[in-house]
CSV table of C-alpha atoms and ligand atoms in Angstrom, one decimal:
chain,number,residue,atom,x,y,z
A,1,MET,CA,-8.2,41.6,46.9
A,2,SER,CA,-7.7,42.6,50.3
A,3,THR,CA,-7.5,41.9,54.3
A,4,LYS,CA,-8.3,42.8,57.7
A,5,SER,CA,-4.5,44.7,57.6
A,6,GLY,CA,-6.2,46.7,54.3
A,7,VAL,CA,-2.7,45.4,52.7
A,8,GLN,CA,-4.3,44.2,49.2
A,9,HIS,CA,-3.7,41.4,47.8
A,10,LYS,CA,-4.0,39.5,44.0
A,11,ARG,CA,-6.1,36.5,43.2
A,12,VAL,CA,-3.7,33.1,42.9
A,13,LEU,CA,-7.0,30.6,42.5
A,14,PHE,CA,-5.5,26.5,42.3
A,15,SER,CA,-7.0,23.6,41.0
A,16,ILE,CA,-6.5,20.0,41.3
A,17,ILE,CA,-7.1,17.0,39.3
A,18,ASP,CA,-5.9,13.4,40.8
A,19,ASP,CA,-6.3,11.6,38.1
A,20,THR,CA,-7.6,7.9,40.1
A,21,ASP,CA,-4.3,5.4,38.5
A,22,CYS,CA,-3.3,3.1,41.4
A,23,ALA,CA,-6.4,4.7,44.0
A,24,THR,CA,-7.8,3.0,46.7
A,25,LEU,CA,-9.8,3.7,49.8
A,26,GLU,CA,-6.2,3.3,51.9
A,27,ASN,CA,-4.2,4.9,50.1
A,28,VAL,CA,-5.7,8.5,48.9
A,29,ARG,CA,-9.1,8.9,51.8
A,30,PRO,CA,-5.9,10.5,54.3
A,31,VAL,CA,-4.6,13.4,50.9
A,32,TYR,CA,-8.9,13.7,51.0
A,33,ASP,CA,-9.2,14.2,54.5
A,34,LEU,CA,-7.0,16.3,54.4
A,35,LEU,CA,-7.6,18.6,51.9
A,36,LYS,CA,-11.2,18.8,53.4
A,37,LYS,CA,-9.9,20.0,57.0
A,38,LEU,CA,-8.2,23.1,55.4
A,39,GLY,CA,-11.1,24.0,53.0
A,40,ILE,CA,-9.7,23.0,49.4
A,41,VAL,CA,-11.2,21.0,47.3
A,42,ALA,CA,-10.9,18.9,44.2
A,43,THR,CA,-11.8,17.2,41.4
A,44,LYS,CA,-10.7,14.0,41.9
A,45,THR,CA,-11.1,11.1,38.0
A,46,VAL,CA,-13.1,7.7,38.9
A,47,TRP,CA,-13.1,4.7,37.3
A,48,PRO,CA,-17.3,3.2,37.4
A,49,LEU,CA,-16.2,-0.5,35.8
A,50,ARG,CA,-13.3,-2.5,37.7
A,51,CYS,CA,-10.8,-3.6,34.5
A,52,LEU,CA,-11.5,-7.4,33.1
A,53,ASP,CA,-7.8,-8.0,32.1
A,54,ARG,CA,-6.0,-8.8,35.0
A,55,ARG,CA,-3.0,-8.3,33.1
A,56,ASN,CA,-3.6,-5.0,33.0
A,57,PRO,CA,-1.3,-2.2,35.7
A,58,TRP,CA,-3.7,0.0,37.5
A,59,ALA,CA,-6.7,-3.9,37.8
A,60,ASP,CA,-6.1,-3.5,41.8
A,61,SER,CA,-7.7,0.4,41.6
A,62,ALA,CA,-10.7,0.7,43.2
A,63,THR,CA,-14.4,1.6,41.3
A,64,LEU,CA,-17.5,2.7,41.6
A,65,GLU,CA,-18.3,-1.1,41.0
A,66,ASP,CA,-17.0,-1.1,44.9
A,67,ARG,CA,-20.2,-0.2,47.9
A,68,LEU,CA,-17.8,1.2,50.6
A,69,TYR,CA,-15.7,3.9,48.2
A,70,ALA,CA,-18.5,4.3,46.0
A,71,ASP,CA,-20.8,5.5,49.0
A,72,TRP,CA,-17.0,8.2,49.5
A,73,ILE,CA,-16.9,9.7,46.4
A,74,ARG,CA,-21.0,9.9,46.7
A,75,ASN,CA,-20.4,12.1,49.5
A,76,LEU,CA,-17.1,13.8,48.7
A,77,ASP,CA,-19.5,14.8,45.2
A,78,GLN,CA,-22.2,15.9,48.4
A,79,GLU,CA,-19.0,18.2,49.7
A,80,GLY,CA,-18.2,20.2,46.8
A,81,PHE,CA,-15.3,18.0,45.6
A,82,GLU,CA,-16.2,17.2,41.7
A,83,ILE,CA,-16.4,13.9,40.5
A,84,ALA,CA,-14.8,13.4,36.9
A,85,PHE,CA,-15.3,10.5,34.3
A,86,HIS,CA,-11.5,8.5,33.1
A,87,GLY,CA,-13.1,6.3,30.9
A,88,ALA,CA,-14.9,3.5,31.7
A,89,SER,CA,-12.8,1.0,33.3
A,90,ALA,CA,-8.3,0.8,33.1
A,91,GLY,CA,-8.5,-1.4,30.3
A,92,SER,CA,-9.6,-0.2,26.8
A,93,ASN,CA,-13.6,-0.2,27.0
A,94,VAL,CA,-15.2,-1.3,23.6
A,95,ARG,CA,-18.7,1.3,22.8
A,96,GLU,CA,-21.4,-0.9,25.4
A,97,ARG,CA,-18.4,-1.6,28.0
A,98,THR,CA,-18.6,3.2,28.3
A,99,LEU,CA,-22.4,3.3,28.4
A,100,SER,CA,-22.4,0.9,31.1
A,101,GLY,CA,-20.0,3.0,32.4
A,102,LEU,CA,-21.5,6.2,32.3
A,103,GLU,CA,-25.6,4.7,33.3
A,104,ARG,CA,-22.8,3.6,36.6
A,105,PHE,CA,-21.0,6.9,36.9
A,106,GLN,CA,-25.1,8.2,36.7
A,107,LYS,CA,-26.7,6.0,39.7
A,108,VAL,CA,-24.1,6.7,42.0
A,109,LEU,CA,-23.8,9.9,41.2
A,110,ASP,CA,-26.5,10.5,40.1
A,111,ARG,CA,-25.4,12.9,36.9
A,112,LEU,CA,-23.5,12.3,34.2
A,113,PRO,CA,-19.9,13.7,34.5
A,114,VAL,CA,-19.2,17.1,33.4
A,115,MET,CA,-15.6,16.6,32.7
A,116,HIS,CA,-13.8,13.6,30.6
A,117,ILE,CA,-9.9,12.1,31.1
A,118,ASN,CA,-8.5,10.3,29.4
A,119,HIS,CA,-6.0,7.6,30.6
A,120,SER,CA,-3.1,5.6,29.4
A,121,ARG,CA,-3.2,3.3,25.9
A,122,ASN,CA,-6.6,2.8,26.5
A,123,GLN,CA,-8.5,2.7,23.2
A,124,ASP,CA,-11.0,4.2,23.5
A,125,ASN,CA,-9.4,7.3,24.1
A,126,LEU,CA,-10.3,10.9,22.1
A,127,TYR,CA,-7.9,12.1,20.1
A,128,TRP,CA,-4.7,10.7,21.5
A,129,GLY,CA,-1.7,9.7,21.0
A,130,PRO,CA,-0.6,11.9,17.5
A,131,ALA,CA,-3.8,13.1,17.3
A,132,ARG,CA,-3.7,15.5,20.3
A,133,PHE,CA,-1.4,17.5,18.0
A,134,ASP,CA,-1.8,19.7,15.4
A,135,SER,CA,2.4,20.3,14.0
A,136,PRO,CA,3.3,17.0,11.8
A,137,THR,CA,6.6,17.6,13.1
A,138,VAL,CA,5.3,17.6,16.4
A,139,ARG,CA,3.2,15.0,15.3
A,140,ALA,CA,6.0,12.4,14.0
A,141,VAL,CA,8.4,13.3,17.2
A,142,VAL,CA,5.7,12.3,19.7
A,143,ARG,CA,5.6,8.7,17.4
A,144,GLY,CA,8.9,8.2,17.3
A,145,ILE,CA,9.8,8.2,21.4
A,146,SER,CA,5.7,7.1,22.7
A,147,ARG,CA,5.2,3.7,23.6
A,148,ASN,CA,1.7,3.6,22.1
A,149,ARG,CA,3.5,3.3,18.7
A,150,GLU,CA,1.2,0.5,18.0
A,151,VAL,CA,-1.3,1.9,20.0
A,152,ARG,CA,-4.8,3.5,17.8
A,153,PHE,CA,-7.3,5.4,19.7
A,154,GLU,CA,-10.7,5.6,18.7
A,155,GLY,CA,-13.7,6.6,20.6
A,156,HIS,CA,-14.1,9.9,18.0
A,157,VAL,CA,-13.7,7.2,15.0
A,158,PRO,CA,-17.0,7.1,14.1
A,159,GLU,CA,-16.3,4.1,12.7
A,160,SER,CA,-14.6,1.6,15.2
A,161,PRO,CA,-15.8,-0.3,18.5
A,162,TYR,CA,-14.7,1.9,20.8
A,163,TYR,CA,-16.7,5.3,19.7
A,164,TRP,CA,-18.1,7.1,21.9
A,165,GLY,CA,-17.5,10.4,21.0
A,166,ASP,CA,-21.6,10.7,19.6
A,167,LEU,CA,-22.2,10.4,24.5
A,168,CYS,CA,-19.5,12.8,24.6
A,169,THR,CA,-20.5,15.5,23.5
A,170,GLN,CA,-24.1,14.2,25.1
A,171,SER,CA,-22.8,15.5,29.0
A,172,ILE,CA,-18.5,16.5,28.6
A,173,LYS,CA,-17.0,19.6,28.7
A,174,TYR,CA,-14.0,19.3,29.0
A,175,CYS,CA,-10.9,17.3,28.7
A,176,ARG,CA,-7.1,17.2,29.6
A,177,ASN,CA,-4.2,17.8,26.0
A,178,LEU,CA,-1.5,18.8,27.8
A,179,THR,CA,0.6,18.7,31.3
A,180,PHE,CA,3.2,20.4,31.6
A,181,PRO,CA,6.3,19.7,33.4
A,182,GLY,CA,8.0,22.4,35.8
A,183,VAL,CA,4.9,24.8,34.9
A,184,ILE,CA,3.5,26.0,38.6
A,185,ASP,CA,1.2,29.7,36.4
A,186,LEU,CA,-1.0,28.8,33.7
A,187,CYS,CA,-1.0,31.4,31.9
A,188,LYS,CA,2.2,31.5,31.1
A,189,VAL,CA,1.8,28.8,28.8
A,190,SER,CA,-1.3,30.9,27.2
A,191,ARG,CA,-2.8,33.2,27.7
A,192,HIS,CA,-5.9,31.2,27.5
A,193,MET,CA,-7.1,28.6,30.2
A,194,VAL,CA,-9.4,26.7,28.5
A,195,TYR,CA,-10.2,26.7,24.7
A,196,ALA,CA,-12.2,25.6,21.1
A,197,ASP,CA,-10.7,23.2,18.8
A,198,PRO,CA,-12.7,22.6,15.5
A,199,VAL,CA,-10.4,20.0,14.8
A,200,ARG,CA,-10.9,18.3,17.6
A,201,PRO,CA,-15.4,19.2,17.8
A,202,LEU,CA,-16.5,16.5,20.3
A,203,VAL,CA,-15.3,18.2,23.5
A,204,PRO,CA,-16.5,21.5,23.5
A,205,GLY,CA,-13.5,23.2,26.4
A,206,TRP,CA,-10.4,21.6,26.5
A,207,PHE,CA,-7.4,22.9,28.6
A,208,SER,CA,-4.3,22.5,29.5
A,209,SER,CA,-2.6,22.0,33.1
A,210,CYS,CA,0.8,21.7,35.2
A,211,ASP,CA,1.8,17.9,36.0
A,212,ALA,CA,3.1,17.4,39.8
A,213,GLY,CA,1.9,13.8,38.9
A,214,ASP,CA,3.7,11.7,41.9
A,215,PRO,CA,5.0,13.2,46.1
A,216,ALA,CA,8.2,14.8,43.9
A,217,ARG,CA,7.1,16.4,41.3
A,218,PHE,CA,4.5,18.0,43.6
A,219,VAL,CA,7.1,19.0,45.7
A,220,ARG,CA,9.5,20.2,42.8
A,221,LEU,CA,7.2,21.9,41.7
A,222,LEU,CA,5.5,23.5,44.4
A,223,GLN,CA,8.9,24.6,46.2
A,224,PRO,CA,7.9,28.1,48.5
A,225,ARG,CA,10.5,30.2,45.2
A,226,ARG,CA,8.2,28.9,43.1
A,227,VAL,CA,5.0,29.3,45.4
A,228,ARG,CA,5.8,32.7,46.2
A,229,TYR,CA,6.3,33.5,41.9
A,230,LEU,CA,2.4,32.2,40.9
A,231,VAL,CA,1.4,34.6,44.5
A,232,GLU,CA,2.9,38.5,42.9
A,233,ARG,CA,1.5,37.7,39.3
A,234,GLY,CA,-1.9,36.1,41.1
A,235,GLY,CA,-1.3,33.1,38.6
A,236,THR,CA,-3.4,30.2,38.0
A,237,CYS,CA,-2.1,26.2,39.1
A,238,LEU,CA,-4.3,23.7,37.8
A,239,LEU,CA,-2.1,21.2,39.0
A,240,TYR,CA,-2.4,17.3,37.5
A,241,VAL,CA,-1.6,14.6,40.5
A,242,HIS,CA,-1.9,11.0,40.6
A,243,PHE,CA,-2.7,11.0,44.8
A,244,GLY,CA,-3.2,7.0,44.8
A,245,ALA,CA,1.2,7.2,43.5
A,246,GLY,CA,2.5,7.5,46.6
A,247,PHE,CA,0.6,10.1,48.4
A,248,THR,CA,0.5,8.4,51.6
A,249,GLU,CA,2.8,5.9,53.3
A,250,CYS,CA,0.8,3.4,56.3
A,251,GLY,CA,-2.5,5.4,56.2
A,252,ARG,CA,-1.1,8.8,56.5
A,253,VAL,CA,0.0,11.9,53.9
A,254,LEU,CA,4.0,11.8,53.4
A,255,PRO,CA,4.8,14.6,55.6
A,256,ASP,CA,6.4,16.5,52.6
A,257,VAL,CA,3.1,16.7,51.1
A,258,GLU,CA,1.5,18.2,53.9
A,259,ARG,CA,3.4,20.6,54.1
A,260,ILE,CA,2.8,22.3,51.2
A,261,PHE,CA,-1.2,21.6,51.7
A,262,ARG,CA,-0.8,23.5,54.7
A,263,ALA,CA,1.6,26.2,53.7
A,264,ILE,CA,-0.6,27.2,50.5
A,265,ALA,CA,-3.9,26.6,52.3
A,266,GLU,CA,-2.5,30.0,54.2
A,267,ILE,CA,-2.1,32.2,51.3
A,268,PRO,CA,-3.9,35.2,50.6
A,269,GLY,CA,-5.9,35.8,48.6
A,270,ALA,CA,-5.8,32.1,47.5
A,271,ARG,CA,-8.8,30.5,45.9
A,272,PHE,CA,-9.2,26.9,46.1
A,273,VAL,CA,-11.9,25.6,42.8
A,274,THR,CA,-12.3,22.7,40.8
A,275,ALA,CA,-11.1,22.1,37.9
A,276,SER,CA,-14.7,22.8,36.3
A,277,ASP,CA,-15.4,25.8,38.6
A,278,LEU,CA,-12.1,27.3,37.2
A,279,LEU,CA,-13.1,26.5,33.7
A,280,ASP,CA,-17.3,28.2,33.9
A,281,GLN,CA,-15.2,30.6,35.0
A,282,CYS,CA,-12.4,31.3,32.3
A,283,SER,CA,-14.9,30.9,29.9
A,284,ASP,CA,-18.1,32.1,31.2
A,285,GLY,CA,-20.1,28.2,30.8
A,286,LEU,CA,-18.1,27.8,27.1
A,287,ARG,CA,-20.0,30.6,26.5
A,288,LYS,CA,-16.2,32.5,26.0
A,289,LEU,CA,-15.1,29.9,24.4
A,290,GLN,CA,-12.5,31.5,22.0
A,291,GLN,CA,-10.2,29.1,19.5
A,292,LEU,CA,-6.2,29.3,20.4
A,293,GLY,CA,-5.5,29.9,16.5
A,294,LYS,CA,-2.5,28.5,14.6
A,295,LEU,CA,0.7,30.9,16.0
A,296,GLY,CA,-1.3,29.8,19.7
A,297,ARG,CA,-1.5,26.2,18.9
A,298,ALA,CA,2.4,25.7,17.6
A,299,ARG,CA,3.2,27.7,21.0
A,300,LEU,CA,1.4,25.0,23.0
A,301,GLU,CA,3.0,22.0,21.5
A,302,TRP,CA,6.6,23.2,20.9
A,303,GLN,CA,6.8,24.6,24.6
A,304,TRP,CA,4.9,21.2,25.5
A,305,LEU,CA,7.0,19.3,23.4
A,306,VAL,CA,10.4,20.8,24.6
A,307,ARG,CA,9.2,20.1,28.9
A,308,LYS,CA,8.1,16.9,28.0
A,309,MET,CA,11.8,15.9,26.2
A,310,LEU,CA,13.8,17.7,28.5
A,311,SER,CA,11.6,16.2,32.1
A,312,GLY,CA,8.9,13.6,31.2
A,313,GLY,CA,6.3,13.3,33.6
A,314,THR,CA,2.6,12.7,33.1
A,315,GLY,CA,1.4,12.2,29.8
B,1,LIG,ZN1,-4.9,7.5,34.2
């Protein structure tokens, strides 16, 4: 890619997935207003339905049942942002709830979601908990350190009341698996940005992301030294964030966060795309999906486990 001055710049791809945990119009809209101003698009997950359990830590997050929020989400969609599914609600959803959630999604956005992200301890999560891993050792370690030890994730289990795997295959193309702390260039963890997984076939394309889950992690990950490294490599950065978890204060984007967004918006050669567009580009719209292979899969899982043990972060 060349600029007016004739200088060649490598292409750098940026994509952002915003997990809807704790999001309200008040606490996330300022971030999106800034992104729009800077010409940055993102993928925003939503819960279509209110959580029925008021003790759920995310019960006060906005949902598509809130009219003003639903209108705002529809506008974001029309402005080129991607809206993705985070399960039907913040709590575990039996099949009927998931069906109602997908119906509401379709009613508000006029289409079904293309991307799904599992949420925390929801029992309707697909292939979650230890079932995310092939390696028996990684599974055993995850089971040992997990606070979700007693939760059974059954979105992919046909006999379960939480099953919705068949509904998932009707529209979902992409689902996130591993999120890597301390990684700004995803090409570093695997040469496959998106991959098919024969052991987890209800989702056609699986992908990884870079953990920028809270403002502190975001600022640490996107410090100038690391961004320079990404630019020099012409890499791909798929950030996983929770904008509802403190990226704004009193209706304003945190100054450190704003500074970073302004800086990356000006990087020559930088392109900002929604997560599904990025994964479509990498897999030619799923037509060129590859599998990781045994060795590739093991490398991915072990890299993740080591980073996770060292610095925690998003699940
Ligand atoms: Zn979540």
